[in-house]
């Protein structure tokens, strides 16, 4: 009797151990299946066109809708023939962990011993499967459980999908829940849900994570090929550009700009694309947080702004025009072939018109800047602005209406007279500023109580004579560029305007190094020129697991 009882006890302990081992094996297999599913889903999310979802929290915690996917454009992927946002096929591939052909909401993926993946079609787990299929996984997307959660990357702007500034050292997260199943001898034997939180990190376009790898290249802002800073939109307005002359071009020297960048604040509507010649170029919409610089106004250090005046050619206004040394304006030629030269390099304070003042050492030692408060720049005959590394001209337009006008074929040309100067240096020597874009006492156009601020500007492209780049900052400006036939006339510079229209064939050259110089001037990027602090466009990637937990499988 004693021997029998002892034998039964030993057998019971042995059987309990077998059951425990089988249960542990089923639990381990279920967890392995869930982790396999998470890894495959993350691989799909990290595809370039899908990465905008990493900064997009799905409504109520369920799966992303197609509308949310459409709004999740990855700005770094916007270029010709490359998709920048997930299609419906991509969303299905994310659900299934890369298994093609799935169209159901929560497909179950069966995993064979040889790695073959088979998609279920009815979303119901099978009680039995072939003996060589011992695993299965399924993405959990219950809105009630808030199963997919994106914690946005912290920063000054609440929309990390579009925000650009202050994100370099920030970290976000995404939570995914995947249910794993295990089969024993062809029968369903266990399930578990793995809830995993992964880090979401911002990174520069075209760069790996330098802090976690050996990619030591600095982030580029405007120096990369094909980068353009063209449209800037005021608050709650619509920006647009149209350069539809058959031979119109938009480039940064030799490389076509693609995409065009549209800067604005929350509520801004940017176009999906713009017409350039016979093609369309996609537009990247980038929100402008409060830290982005306002349009420059008359410097307080110079005292009250003088009564604004009209800057034009000598033949239209000879006041201050002289052939003597130190003259602000001089005129050469005769009849219809006259050229008015604005001598920023050599003009003396005593010879400036009443609406201009000079400030030494602005913005840094050794640079003299002439500031002019204008109602209009009237280009009635060709005007050349001569600057250098030690002299700058800044023009301020604070009222609405026609601000820059061009009569006939008259041209404005910037001529930087410093030998060997780069585009990044030249673009800083001639700058023009319009009204600020917000409607408040310190912003908007002066004297416009209705807040219908619109500034109109017309420029003729430079033909025959090359011109150096300059900067135009008019968030409320409607620009018209007049070009000719043939290959078109050129504008060379960095432009922020609300609406850009080309008449005829226009070639607009936006030098990337000039974009970087302008953003550096305002502290948007590291002033040393490395551009590592505040890239204009961000990409995202998810990588390390921050935490995980096991939930019941049923």
XYZ file of C-alpha atoms in Angstrom:
554
model
C 0.000 0.000 0.000
C 2.761 2.417 0.927
C 4.657 1.524 -2.217
C 1.533 2.071 -4.339
C 0.748 5.479 -2.820
C 4.366 6.604 -3.238
C 4.308 5.490 -6.877
C 1.107 7.421 -7.560
C 2.568 10.555 -5.986
C 5.683 10.302 -8.109
C 3.584 9.775 -11.239
C 1.430 12.788 -10.361
C 4.477 14.999 -9.905
C 5.898 13.714 -13.175
C 2.644 14.363 -15.053
C 2.396 17.840 -13.503
C 5.914 18.556 -14.654
C 5.064 17.433 -18.173
C 1.987 19.661 -18.232
C 4.042 22.562 -16.898
C 6.719 22.051 -19.541
C 4.105 21.873 -22.293
C 2.404 25.033 -20.984
C 5.722 26.897 -20.803
C 6.557 25.759 -24.330
C 3.182 26.957 -25.639
C 3.558 30.271 -23.816
C 7.081 30.755 -25.174
C 5.989 29.923 -28.717
C 3.049 32.333 -28.454
C 5.333 35.123 -27.268
C 7.859 34.365 -30.032
C 5.055 34.550 -32.593
C 3.889 37.928 -31.232
C 7.413 39.328 -31.239
C 7.915 38.105 -34.805
C 4.764 39.975 -35.777
C 5.937 43.176 -34.048
C 9.318 42.999 -35.767
C 7.706 42.594 -39.170
C 5.203 45.407 -38.554
C 7.999 47.739 -37.391
C 9.956 46.917 -40.544
C 6.975 48.095 -42.597
C 6.549 51.265 -40.502
C 10.210 52.121 -41.025
C 9.843 52.168 -44.801
C 10.499 55.712 -46.009
C 6.997 56.339 -47.326
C 5.378 55.013 -44.111
C 7.480 56.837 -41.519
C 5.100 59.785 -41.214
C 2.774 57.407 -39.335
C 5.332 57.309 -36.533
C 4.309 60.880 -35.716
C 0.583 60.354 -36.294
C -1.620 59.076 -33.498
C -4.528 57.052 -34.931
C -7.962 58.237 -33.853
C -9.062 56.651 -30.578
C -6.084 54.324 -30.600
C -7.257 52.097 -33.429
C -5.505 51.585 -36.747
C -4.654 54.510 -39.029
C -7.342 55.516 -41.496
C -6.532 56.278 -45.110
C -7.174 59.963 -44.415
C -4.635 59.874 -41.575
C -2.183 58.094 -43.849
C -2.655 60.728 -46.536
C -1.925 63.461 -43.988
C 1.203 61.709 -42.721
C 3.395 62.738 -45.649
C 7.090 62.089 -45.026
C 8.607 65.395 -46.100
C 11.984 63.779 -46.703
C 10.511 61.387 -49.266
C 8.726 63.989 -51.398
C 10.543 63.813 -54.710
C 9.890 62.693 -58.223
C 8.632 59.123 -58.654
C 8.916 58.335 -54.937
C 5.807 57.855 -52.808
C 5.847 60.031 -49.694
C 2.830 58.601 -47.877
C 1.263 55.174 -47.325
C -1.201 53.866 -49.868
C -4.044 51.503 -48.993
C -1.739 48.643 -50.002
C 0.921 49.909 -47.580
C -1.626 50.038 -44.744
C -2.557 46.413 -45.431
C 1.109 45.441 -45.442
C 1.576 47.151 -42.079
C -1.382 45.247 -40.625
C -0.025 41.939 -41.875
C 3.655 42.531 -41.219
C 4.538 42.602 -44.903
C 2.414 39.736 -46.174
C 1.009 40.816 -49.556
C -2.562 40.366 -50.672
C -4.267 40.891 -47.307
C -7.294 43.154 -47.290
C -9.091 42.237 -44.057
C -8.973 44.484 -41.012
C -7.028 42.194 -38.680
C -5.539 39.319 -40.665
C -4.069 36.356 -38.859
C -0.708 35.285 -40.257
C 0.269 31.604 -39.900
C 3.981 30.821 -39.759
C 5.307 27.528 -41.054
C 8.508 25.865 -39.843
C 10.268 26.863 -43.067
C 9.284 30.537 -42.600
C 6.430 30.531 -45.113
C 3.713 33.020 -44.150
C 0.069 32.329 -44.932
C -2.637 34.962 -44.421
C -6.012 34.110 -42.952
C -9.057 35.545 -44.715
C -11.754 35.521 -42.024
C -9.982 37.092 -39.008
C -10.890 34.027 -36.878
C -8.167 31.855 -35.418
C -8.330 28.240 -36.606
C -8.601 25.515 -33.977
C -6.426 23.213 -36.074
C -3.652 23.798 -38.597
C -1.178 21.622 -40.503
C 1.475 20.165 -38.238
C 4.219 22.299 -39.829
C 2.452 25.549 -38.839
C 3.137 25.982 -35.144
C 2.870 29.778 -34.849
C 0.509 32.618 -35.789
C 0.316 36.362 -35.060
C -2.277 39.110 -35.364
C -2.054 42.898 -34.884
C -4.465 44.078 -32.197
C -6.238 47.304 -33.197
C -9.141 47.644 -30.797
C -10.091 51.299 -30.374
C -11.667 50.488 -27.025
C -8.319 49.203 -25.767
C -6.342 52.114 -27.302
C -3.898 49.526 -28.612
C -1.871 51.659 -31.041
C -0.615 54.763 -29.274
C 1.808 57.357 -30.590
C 3.347 59.683 -28.018
C 4.458 62.685 -30.078
C 8.010 63.892 -29.976
C 8.174 66.848 -27.625
C 8.861 70.242 -29.116
C 7.515 73.765 -29.433
C 4.968 72.762 -32.053
C 2.160 70.301 -31.253
C 2.197 68.686 -34.702
C 5.383 66.621 -35.008
C 4.407 65.431 -38.475
C 5.086 68.905 -39.769
C 7.026 70.634 -37.008
C 10.658 71.260 -37.696
C 12.338 73.005 -34.817
C 13.744 71.867 -31.497
C 13.496 68.115 -32.026
C 17.085 66.979 -32.380
C 17.430 65.445 -28.903
C 13.763 64.633 -28.329
C 12.333 61.120 -28.182
C 8.801 59.932 -28.855
C 7.271 56.481 -28.655
C 4.825 54.143 -30.320
C 2.988 51.289 -28.613
C 1.975 48.202 -30.581
C -0.005 45.178 -29.405
C 0.305 41.891 -31.267
C -1.341 38.613 -30.296
C 0.714 35.476 -30.753
C -0.664 31.929 -31.058
C 0.969 28.523 -30.734
C -0.070 25.094 -32.025
C 0.861 21.686 -30.618
C 0.405 18.691 -32.884
C -1.764 20.802 -35.167
C -4.098 22.003 -32.408
C -4.353 25.514 -30.961
C -2.647 25.322 -27.579
C -1.906 28.849 -26.368
C -1.984 32.587 -26.995
C -0.563 35.760 -25.453
C -0.617 39.483 -26.298
C 2.682 41.367 -26.266
C 2.350 45.115 -25.660
C 5.627 46.717 -26.741
C 6.682 50.364 -26.622
C 9.391 51.441 -29.062
C 11.328 54.691 -29.279
C 10.569 57.074 -32.139
C 13.490 59.323 -32.983
C 13.778 62.295 -35.341
C 16.580 62.240 -37.837
C 17.856 64.334 -40.707
C 16.755 63.626 -44.241
C 19.208 61.279 -45.914
C 21.168 60.651 -42.720
C 21.343 57.730 -40.342
C 21.155 58.192 -36.584
C 24.579 59.726 -36.061
C 24.403 59.398 -32.279
C 23.966 55.635 -32.657
C 26.174 54.934 -35.653
C 29.172 56.082 -37.661
C 27.382 58.589 -39.938
C 29.206 61.763 -38.914
C 27.897 63.978 -41.716
C 26.093 67.052 -40.457
C 22.433 67.616 -41.205
C 21.871 69.768 -44.250
C 19.301 72.549 -44.337
C 19.579 74.196 -47.700
C 22.855 72.904 -49.064
C 21.603 69.620 -50.424
C 20.820 69.201 -54.122
C 17.268 69.835 -55.156
C 16.333 71.904 -52.099
C 14.189 75.024 -52.489
C 12.791 77.570 -50.049
C 10.208 79.180 -52.269
C 6.719 79.577 -50.838
C 6.019 80.993 -47.390
C 2.451 81.404 -46.263
C 0.972 83.760 -43.698
C -1.504 82.636 -41.081
C -4.714 81.046 -42.369
C -4.001 81.919 -45.981
C -3.343 79.895 -49.094
C 0.032 79.885 -50.798
C 0.580 78.950 -54.408
C 3.076 79.075 -57.245
C 2.617 78.740 -60.969
C 5.506 78.886 -63.436
C 3.779 77.288 -66.370
C 5.707 78.776 -69.280
C 6.696 75.828 -71.452
C 10.409 76.475 -70.802
C 10.151 77.740 -67.225
C 12.639 76.246 -64.768
C 13.023 76.063 -61.001
C 16.416 74.948 -59.767
C 19.262 75.695 -57.390
C 21.914 76.148 -60.043
C 22.017 72.919 -61.984
C 19.669 70.641 -60.028
C 15.878 70.999 -60.309
C 14.240 71.896 -56.988
C 12.127 69.005 -55.809
C 10.250 69.444 -53.547
C 9.208 73.051 -53.068
C 8.981 73.991 -49.389
C 5.913 75.805 -48.092
C 6.292 77.402 -44.662
C 3.284 78.488 -42.632
C 1.530 78.412 -39.269
C -1.279 76.209 -38.008
C -4.297 76.604 -40.264
C -2.154 77.211 -43.332
C -3.199 75.602 -46.590
C -0.385 74.827 -48.998
C -0.811 73.439 -52.513
C -0.147 69.766 -53.152
C 2.096 70.684 -56.059
C 3.066 73.601 -58.296
C 3.338 73.901 -62.050
C 6.820 74.395 -63.444
C 7.051 74.358 -67.225
C 5.352 71.214 -68.471
C 5.757 69.339 -65.166
C 4.413 69.501 -61.631
C 6.643 69.649 -58.569
C 5.399 68.374 -55.178
C 5.163 70.725 -52.213
C 6.215 69.974 -48.641
C 4.171 71.796 -45.999
C 6.190 72.767 -42.916
C 4.540 74.438 -39.938
C 6.181 77.571 -38.641
C 6.211 77.521 -34.830
C 6.430 80.711 -32.823
C 10.214 80.409 -32.704
C 10.503 81.050 -36.422
C 11.727 84.629 -37.008
C 9.372 87.441 -37.835
C 9.944 89.614 -40.859
C 12.542 92.250 -40.012
C 11.285 95.790 -39.394
C 13.022 99.151 -39.064
C 15.752 98.741 -36.382
C 14.861 100.378 -33.083
C 18.535 101.306 -32.624
C 18.193 103.801 -35.490
C 15.346 105.671 -33.813
C 11.887 106.195 -35.241
C 11.437 105.065 -38.832
C 11.597 108.003 -41.259
C 8.689 108.883 -43.516
C 8.728 106.257 -46.247
C 9.729 107.250 -49.758
C 9.939 105.890 -53.288
C 13.272 104.526 -54.453
C 13.521 104.728 -58.232
C 15.831 105.591 -61.120
C 17.685 108.865 -61.468
C 15.748 109.832 -64.562
C 12.526 109.667 -62.543
C 13.886 111.214 -59.363
C 17.238 112.961 -59.577
C 17.309 113.864 -55.862
C 20.592 112.550 -54.469
C 21.800 111.397 -57.865
C 25.319 112.612 -58.527
C 28.561 111.657 -60.192
C 30.557 112.787 -57.176
C 32.248 110.447 -54.722
C 29.981 109.149 -51.989
C 26.756 109.541 -53.980
C 23.945 107.146 -53.109
C 22.829 106.877 -56.741
C 24.583 107.508 -60.038
C 23.389 107.293 -63.619
C 25.217 106.153 -66.711
C 24.156 105.922 -70.342
C 21.568 108.069 -72.067
C 18.033 107.963 -73.410
C 16.380 104.598 -72.960
C 19.715 102.889 -72.202
C 20.363 104.478 -68.816
C 21.436 102.505 -65.770
C 20.905 103.746 -62.236
C 23.428 102.328 -59.769
C 22.759 102.287 -56.017
C 26.209 102.605 -54.477
C 25.897 100.725 -51.193
C 29.681 100.267 -51.103
C 30.679 103.903 -51.291
C 27.670 106.007 -50.299
C 28.176 108.325 -47.337
C 25.560 109.063 -44.699
C 25.498 112.715 -45.787
C 24.309 111.719 -49.269
C 21.509 109.340 -48.287
C 17.882 110.233 -49.059
C 15.708 111.166 -46.100
C 14.093 107.721 -45.969
C 17.441 105.925 -45.520
C 19.889 105.694 -42.635
C 23.250 104.009 -42.222
C 24.271 101.826 -39.304
C 27.876 100.802 -38.861
C 28.789 97.368 -37.577
C 25.390 95.886 -38.346
C 24.936 92.995 -37.834
C 28.612 92.314 -37.094
C 31.848 94.226 -36.898
C 33.109 95.553 -40.196
C 29.757 95.587 -42.009
C 27.957 98.821 -42.873
C 24.234 98.478 -43.589
C 22.037 101.070 -45.276
C 18.390 100.798 -44.196
C 15.605 102.357 -46.307
C 11.928 102.721 -45.374
C 9.960 102.561 -48.643
C 6.488 102.923 -49.998
C 7.672 101.587 -53.349
C 10.672 100.376 -55.293
C 9.859 101.701 -58.766
C 12.078 100.031 -61.380
C 11.486 102.456 -64.249
C 14.702 101.734 -66.128
C 17.451 99.296 -65.140
C 18.733 99.485 -61.554
C 21.920 97.862 -60.267
C 22.601 97.522 -56.541
C 26.331 97.338 -55.821
C 27.206 95.652 -52.524
C 30.234 93.916 -51.049
C 31.281 91.771 -48.129
C 31.441 94.915 -45.985
C 28.243 96.645 -47.167
C 24.570 95.692 -47.166
C 21.249 97.192 -48.215
C 17.991 96.393 -46.408
C 14.673 97.687 -47.757
C 11.505 97.739 -45.604
C 7.947 97.901 -46.977
C 5.395 98.267 -44.173
C 2.255 99.278 -46.086
C -0.017 97.331 -48.412
C -0.392 97.911 -52.139
C 2.077 97.901 -55.039
C 5.505 97.663 -53.449
C 7.825 96.688 -56.308
C 6.895 97.768 -59.827
C 8.775 97.200 -63.082
C 8.093 99.304 -66.166
C 8.538 97.787 -69.610
C 11.539 95.488 -69.617
C 13.346 97.276 -66.746
C 15.435 95.006 -64.538
C 16.778 94.982 -61.005
C 20.254 93.478 -60.707
C 22.274 92.737 -57.602
C 26.030 93.084 -58.148
C 28.256 91.919 -55.320
C 31.695 93.380 -55.928
C 33.704 91.161 -53.587
C 35.920 88.843 -55.601
C 35.324 85.171 -54.827
C 32.145 85.772 -52.794
C 29.857 82.740 -52.552
C 26.079 82.650 -53.015
C 25.743 82.178 -49.258
C 27.544 85.502 -48.763
C 25.904 87.393 -51.615
C 22.322 86.622 -50.617
C 22.841 88.459 -47.323
C 23.996 91.712 -48.938
C 20.632 92.733 -50.453
C 17.474 91.953 -48.511
C 13.868 93.198 -48.764
C 11.135 92.795 -46.151
C 7.356 93.107 -46.382
C 4.607 93.192 -43.777
C 4.568 90.728 -40.939
C 1.898 88.119 -41.347
C 0.007 88.135 -38.020
C -2.844 90.550 -37.376
C -1.878 92.396 -34.197
C -0.793 95.934 -33.344
C 2.864 95.114 -33.880
C 2.334 93.071 -37.031
C 0.459 93.222 -40.287
C 0.664 96.141 -42.700
C 0.752 99.604 -41.168
C -2.523 101.493 -41.371
C -4.617 98.549 -42.531
C -7.300 98.078 -39.895
C -9.205 95.586 -42.050
C -6.319 93.109 -42.022
C -6.704 92.515 -45.746
C -2.967 92.960 -46.118
C -1.750 92.232 -49.643
C 1.521 93.440 -51.103
C 1.986 93.190 -54.866
C 5.423 92.902 -56.437
C 6.452 92.604 -60.088
C 9.966 91.795 -61.254
C 11.310 91.282 -64.739
C 13.759 88.433 -65.088
C 17.390 89.300 -65.727
C 18.328 88.700 -69.335
C 21.738 89.100 -70.928
C 23.495 90.121 -67.704
C 24.000 87.728 -64.807
C 22.766 88.921 -61.391
C 23.809 87.886 -57.913
C 21.259 86.371 -55.491
C 19.317 88.361 -52.917
C 16.589 87.697 -50.342
C 12.908 88.657 -50.540
C 10.823 88.042 -47.391
C 7.142 88.856 -48.085
C 4.736 86.429 -46.368
C 1.847 88.593 -47.593
C 3.343 89.236 -51.015
C 1.865 88.323 -54.380
C 4.794 88.096 -56.782
C 4.698 88.228 -60.549
C 7.843 87.322 -62.474
C 7.920 88.370 -66.101
C 10.045 86.236 -68.383
C 10.695 86.194 -72.087
C 10.627 83.636 -74.831
C 13.426 81.210 -75.587
C 15.010 79.792 -72.457
C 13.481 82.438 -70.218
C 14.823 85.245 -68.044
C 16.225 84.610 -64.608
C 15.568 85.472 -60.993
C 18.412 84.475 -58.700
C 17.758 84.437 -54.962
C 15.831 83.165 -51.977
C 12.139 83.992 -51.882
C 9.397 83.735 -49.266
C 6.085 84.930 -50.643
C 2.431 84.006 -50.515
C 1.675 83.681 -54.227
C 4.198 83.347 -57.063
C 3.109 83.711 -60.660
C 5.265 83.475 -63.768
C 4.409 85.200 -67.033
C 6.190 83.726 -70.031
C 9.256 81.565 -69.510
C 10.882 82.210 -66.139
C 13.973 80.576 -64.692
C 14.064 80.835 -60.900
C 17.343 79.845 -59.290
C 17.181 79.348 -55.510
C 20.738 78.629 -54.313
C 20.718 76.016 -51.568
C 23.670 77.610 -49.803
C 21.730 80.877 -49.822
C 18.781 79.187 -48.101
C 21.134 77.898 -45.432
C 22.675 81.370 -45.000
C 19.261 82.999 -44.504
C 18.146 80.425 -41.950
C 21.501 80.763 -40.174
C 21.090 84.529 -40.076
C 17.912 84.125 -38.065
C 19.256 81.421 -35.781
C 17.075 78.690 -37.238
C 20.213 76.654 -37.800
C 23.547 76.730 -36.061
C 25.165 80.048 -36.992
C 28.468 78.245 -37.448
C 26.973 76.803 -40.616
C 27.023 73.150 -39.580
C 23.253 73.009 -39.762
C 23.068 70.286 -37.104
C 20.749 72.077 -34.692
C 17.599 72.760 -36.651
C 17.184 71.032 -40.008
C 14.204 72.379 -41.873
C 12.699 68.944 -42.523
C 12.628 65.947 -40.221
C 12.396 62.245 -40.875
C 11.474 59.667 -38.212
C 12.486 56.126 -37.369
C 11.524 53.672 -34.645
C 14.113 51.406 -33.130
C 14.901 50.381 -29.520
C 12.314 48.707 -27.268
C 11.627 50.893 -24.245
C 9.256 48.529 -22.446
C 6.975 45.537 -22.957
C 4.387 43.585 -21.063
C 2.472 40.351 -21.549
C -1.323 40.419 -21.591
C -3.828 37.564 -21.632
C -4.232 36.177 -25.121
C -7.979 35.842 -25.166
